[in-house]
């Protein structure tokens, strides 16, 4: 086990180390075809998207050219317009060519996560009868090594994070319940750890939900509940615990789920079903 839990800045530096190591390795032969000289370039975005990953882009390039200058036309979290410039770059030709793919890989991946998160957040705006509103959350279904970055992108898109990792909170799922013997036994065991982290329990039926509440649960994840079951769960709960809907939820279901009054909706697709926002870098002739 590790001696400490990784924070975002540490994760970003590791991400950049890994990206440059895997792409450049012992050297970029192709970049050596061009003279080493200052050049100007422009990064374009080919579609509308929520921009995310500026720090990853900048720091990757500056690892190879510390004097590189980048002027951004959009800020982190801005909605870009298709076929518009995202930033102007002044850098060493070889450094820029060597860093280009890693820089764009970060930007295209994180911008996608921020964009799809924003889409789901916007879908439930103003719908929830819950006084606290309804939050959109991610899960731990992330690209290996990129969890901190992807969860950061969810926040940029207006979502919230479920637990960051196993160290960050206790989530009692069906296999934990089966091994412990019951919902009550699993909750009591979790409470007995005095871990100082949040405790959440996953339930699959209304009967399990009632058992969890009776055992003192303060956060309950409802797995694959119907809309009718969610409404009933909200009535049973009476605000005693945070209620979270999860399980194969698509965009078309979001408004109906939020309208039941649940506190949160968690979606694996925000970080699991990864696509790439289309960016293109061009060096000025």
Coordinates of C-alpha atoms in Angstrom, one line a residue:
X1 CA 0.0 0.0 0.0
X2 CA 1.0 3.6 -0.5
X3 CA 2.1 5.9 2.3
X4 CA -0.1 8.8 1.0
X5 CA -3.0 9.4 -1.4
X6 CA -2.2 11.1 -4.6
X7 CA -3.5 14.6 -5.2
X8 CA -4.4 16.2 -8.5
X9 CA -1.1 18.1 -9.1
X10 CA 0.9 14.9 -8.4
X11 CA -1.4 13.0 -10.8
X12 CA -1.0 15.6 -13.5
X13 CA 2.8 15.4 -13.3
X14 CA 2.7 11.6 -13.5
X15 CA 0.3 11.8 -16.4
X16 CA 2.7 14.0 -18.3
X17 CA 5.7 11.8 -17.4
X18 CA 3.9 8.8 -18.7
X19 CA 2.6 10.4 -21.9
X20 CA 6.0 11.7 -22.9
X21 CA 7.8 8.5 -22.0
X22 CA 5.5 6.3 -24.0
X23 CA 5.4 8.5 -27.1
X24 CA 9.0 9.8 -27.3
X25 CA 10.9 7.1 -25.5
X26 CA 14.6 7.5 -26.4
X27 CA 13.9 10.2 -29.0
X28 CA 11.7 11.6 -31.8
X29 CA 13.4 10.7 -35.0
X30 CA 10.8 12.5 -37.2
X31 CA 11.1 15.8 -35.4
X32 CA 14.8 15.7 -36.3
X33 CA 13.9 16.1 -39.9
X34 CA 13.1 19.8 -39.4
X35 CA 15.5 22.6 -38.3
X36 CA 15.3 23.6 -34.6
X37 CA 13.9 27.1 -34.7
X38 CA 11.1 29.2 -33.2
X39 CA 7.7 28.7 -34.9
X40 CA 4.2 29.9 -34.5
X41 CA 1.2 27.5 -34.5
X42 CA -2.5 27.6 -33.9
X43 CA -4.7 25.0 -32.3
X44 CA -8.2 24.7 -33.8
X45 CA -11.3 22.9 -32.4
X46 CA -13.6 21.3 -35.0
X47 CA -16.7 21.0 -32.9
X48 CA -18.5 22.7 -30.0
X49 CA -17.2 21.3 -26.7
X50 CA -16.4 22.3 -23.1
X51 CA -12.7 23.1 -23.0
X52 CA -10.8 21.1 -20.4
X53 CA -7.2 20.2 -19.8
X54 CA -5.3 23.5 -20.4
X55 CA -2.8 22.7 -17.6
X56 CA -2.0 19.3 -19.0
X57 CA -1.5 20.8 -22.5
X58 CA 0.7 23.7 -21.3
X59 CA 2.8 21.7 -18.9
X60 CA 3.4 18.9 -21.5
X61 CA 4.7 21.4 -24.1
X62 CA 6.8 23.3 -21.5
X63 CA 8.5 20.0 -20.4
X64 CA 10.1 20.1 -23.8
X65 CA 10.3 23.8 -24.3
X66 CA 10.2 25.8 -21.1
X67 CA 10.2 29.1 -23.0
X68 CA 7.0 28.2 -25.0
X69 CA 4.3 30.8 -25.0
X70 CA 0.6 29.9 -25.3
X71 CA -2.2 32.4 -25.7
X72 CA -5.7 31.0 -25.1
X73 CA -8.8 32.2 -26.8
X74 CA -11.0 30.2 -24.4
X75 CA -10.8 29.7 -20.7
X76 CA -11.0 26.4 -18.9
X77 CA -14.7 25.3 -18.8
X78 CA -15.7 27.6 -21.7
X79 CA -18.0 26.2 -24.5
X80 CA -16.0 26.4 -27.7
X81 CA -17.5 27.1 -31.1
X82 CA -16.8 24.7 -34.0
X83 CA -13.9 25.6 -36.4
X84 CA -12.5 28.3 -34.2
X85 CA -9.0 28.9 -32.8
X86 CA -8.4 27.6 -29.3
X87 CA -4.9 29.0 -28.7
X88 CA -1.9 30.5 -30.4
X89 CA 1.5 28.9 -29.7
X90 CA 5.1 30.2 -30.0
X91 CA 7.6 27.4 -29.4
X92 CA 10.6 25.5 -30.7
X93 CA 9.7 23.6 -33.8
X94 CA 11.1 20.2 -32.6
X95 CA 9.7 20.5 -29.1
X96 CA 6.2 21.4 -30.5
X97 CA 6.2 18.5 -33.0
X98 CA 7.3 16.0 -30.3
X99 CA 4.8 17.2 -27.7
X100 CA 1.9 17.7 -30.1
X101 CA 0.2 14.3 -29.8
X102 CA 0.5 14.1 -26.0
X103 CA -0.8 17.6 -25.6
X104 CA -3.8 17.0 -27.8
X105 CA -4.5 13.6 -26.3
X106 CA -5.0 15.2 -22.9
X107 CA -7.2 18.0 -24.3
X108 CA -9.4 15.8 -26.4
X109 CA -10.1 13.3 -23.7
X110 CA -10.7 15.7 -20.8
X111 CA -12.8 18.0 -23.0
X112 CA -15.0 15.1 -23.9
X113 CA -15.6 14.2 -20.3
X114 CA -16.4 17.8 -19.4
X115 CA -18.7 18.1 -22.4
X116 CA -20.8 15.0 -21.7
X117 CA -21.0 16.0 -18.0
X118 CA -22.3 19.5 -18.9
X119 CA -24.8 17.9 -21.2
X120 CA -26.2 15.7 -18.4
X121 CA -26.1 18.6 -15.9
X122 CA -28.0 20.8 -18.3
X123 CA -30.6 18.1 -18.9
X124 CA -31.9 18.2 -15.3
X125 CA -31.6 22.0 -14.7
X126 CA -34.6 23.2 -12.7
X127 CA -36.4 19.9 -12.7
X128 CA -35.8 18.6 -9.2
X129 CA -38.3 19.2 -6.3
X130 CA -35.5 18.5 -3.9
X131 CA -34.6 21.7 -2.0
X132 CA -30.9 20.8 -2.4
X133 CA -31.3 20.1 -6.1
X134 CA -30.0 17.0 -7.9
X135 CA -26.3 16.5 -8.6
X136 CA -24.7 14.6 -11.4
X137 CA -21.8 12.3 -10.3
X138 CA -19.2 10.2 -11.8
X139 CA -18.0 6.7 -10.7
X140 CA -14.7 4.8 -10.4
X141 CA -15.0 3.5 -14.0
X142 CA -12.1 5.5 -15.3
X143 CA -9.1 5.1 -17.6
X144 CA -6.3 3.5 -15.6
X145 CA -3.9 6.2 -14.5
X146 CA -6.2 9.1 -15.4
X147 CA -8.7 9.0 -12.6
X148 CA -7.8 12.3 -11.0
X149 CA -7.7 14.0 -14.4
X150 CA -11.1 12.6 -15.5
X151 CA -12.8 13.4 -12.2
X152 CA -11.3 17.0 -12.5
X153 CA -13.0 17.2 -15.9
X154 CA -16.3 16.1 -14.4
X155 CA -16.1 19.1 -12.0
X156 CA -15.2 21.4 -14.9
X157 CA -18.3 20.2 -16.7
X158 CA -20.5 21.1 -13.6
X159 CA -20.7 17.6 -12.1
X160 CA -19.6 16.3 -8.7
X161 CA -17.3 13.4 -7.8
X162 CA -18.4 10.2 -6.2
X163 CA -15.6 8.8 -4.0
X164 CA -12.2 9.3 -5.6
X165 CA -10.9 5.8 -4.9
X166 CA -11.2 3.0 -2.4
X167 CA -9.3 5.1 0.2
X168 CA -11.7 8.0 -0.1
X169 CA -14.9 6.3 1.1
X170 CA -16.7 3.1 2.0
X171 CA -19.3 1.8 -0.6
X172 CA -20.9 -1.4 0.5
X173 CA -22.0 -3.2 -2.7
X174 CA -23.9 -6.4 -3.2
X175 CA -20.9 -8.7 -2.8
X176 CA -19.9 -7.0 0.5
X177 CA -23.5 -7.6 1.7
X178 CA -23.4 -11.2 0.6
X179 CA -20.1 -11.8 2.3
X180 CA -21.2 -9.9 5.5
X181 CA -24.5 -11.8 5.7
X182 CA -26.9 -8.8 5.4
X183 CA -27.3 -5.1 4.8
X184 CA -27.4 -4.5 8.5
X185 CA -24.3 -6.5 9.3
X186 CA -22.3 -4.8 6.6
X187 CA -23.3 -1.3 7.7
X188 CA -22.5 -2.1 11.4
X189 CA -19.1 -3.5 10.4
X190 CA -18.4 -0.3 8.4
X191 CA -19.5 1.9 11.3
X192 CA -17.2 -0.1 13.6
X193 CA -14.1 0.8 11.5
X194 CA -14.3 4.4 12.7
X195 CA -12.5 5.2 9.4
X196 CA -13.5 8.9 9.3
X197 CA -14.6 8.5 5.6
X198 CA -18.2 8.5 4.3
X199 CA -20.2 5.2 4.3
X200 CA -22.6 4.5 1.5
X201 CA -24.6 1.3 0.9
X202 CA -26.0 0.0 -2.4
X203 CA -29.5 -1.5 -2.3
X204 CA -31.5 -3.3 -4.9
X205 CA -34.9 -3.3 -3.4
X206 CA -37.1 -1.1 -1.3
X207 CA -36.9 -3.7 1.5
X208 CA -33.1 -3.3 1.5
X209 CA -33.5 0.4 1.6
X210 CA -35.7 0.2 4.7
X211 CA -33.2 -2.1 6.3
X212 CA -30.4 0.3 5.5
X213 CA -32.2 3.2 7.0
X214 CA -33.0 1.2 10.2
X215 CA -29.3 0.4 10.5
X216 CA -28.4 4.1 10.4
X217 CA -27.3 4.5 6.8
X218 CA -26.7 8.1 5.8
X219 CA -26.0 7.6 2.1
X220 CA -27.8 5.0 -0.1
X221 CA -27.2 4.1 -3.7
X222 CA -30.3 2.7 -5.4
X223 CA -29.1 0.3 -8.1
X224 CA -31.4 -0.1 -11.2
X225 CA -34.6 1.2 -9.4
X226 CA -37.5 2.1 -11.6
X227 CA -38.9 5.6 -11.6
X228 CA -41.8 4.4 -9.5
X229 CA -39.5 2.8 -7.0
X230 CA -37.4 6.0 -6.7
X231 CA -40.5 8.0 -5.9
X232 CA -41.4 5.5 -3.2
X233 CA -37.9 5.5 -1.9
X234 CA -37.9 9.3 -1.5
X235 CA -41.2 9.0 0.4
X236 CA -39.8 6.3 2.7
X237 CA -36.6 8.1 3.2
X238 CA -38.1 11.5 4.3
X239 CA -34.7 13.2 4.0
X240 CA -32.9 10.9 6.4
X241 CA -30.2 9.8 4.0
X242 CA -28.8 10.9 0.7
X243 CA -30.4 9.0 -2.1
X244 CA -28.4 8.3 -5.3
X245 CA -29.8 6.7 -8.5
X246 CA -27.4 4.5 -10.5
X247 CA -27.3 1.7 -13.0
X248 CA -27.3 2.1 -16.8
X249 CA -29.0 5.6 -16.9
X250 CA -29.1 7.3 -20.2
X251 CA -29.7 11.0 -21.1
X252 CA -33.4 10.5 -21.9
X253 CA -34.1 9.2 -18.4
X254 CA -32.3 12.1 -16.5
X255 CA -35.2 14.5 -16.2
X256 CA -37.6 11.9 -15.0
X257 CA -35.1 10.6 -12.4
X258 CA -34.3 14.1 -11.1
X259 CA -38.0 14.8 -10.9
X260 CA -38.5 12.0 -8.3
X261 CA -36.5 14.1 -5.7
X262 CA -33.4 11.9 -5.4
X263 CA -30.3 13.8 -4.3
X264 CA -27.8 12.5 -6.9
X265 CA -27.5 10.5 -10.1
X266 CA -24.2 8.7 -10.8
X267 CA -23.1 7.8 -14.3
X268 CA -20.2 5.6 -15.3
X269 CA -20.4 6.8 -18.9
X270 CA -18.9 10.2 -18.0
X271 CA -15.5 8.6 -17.7
X272 CA -16.0 5.1 -19.1
X273 CA -17.4 5.7 -22.6
X274 CA -14.5 7.9 -23.8
X275 CA -14.6 9.7 -27.2
X276 CA -12.3 12.4 -28.5
X277 CA -13.1 16.1 -29.1
X278 CA -11.6 17.0 -32.5
X279 CA -8.7 19.3 -32.2
X280 CA -6.1 20.1 -34.9
X281 CA -2.8 21.9 -34.6
X282 CA -1.3 23.8 -37.6
X283 CA 2.2 25.4 -37.8
X284 CA 2.2 28.6 -39.7
X285 CA 4.0 28.3 -43.1

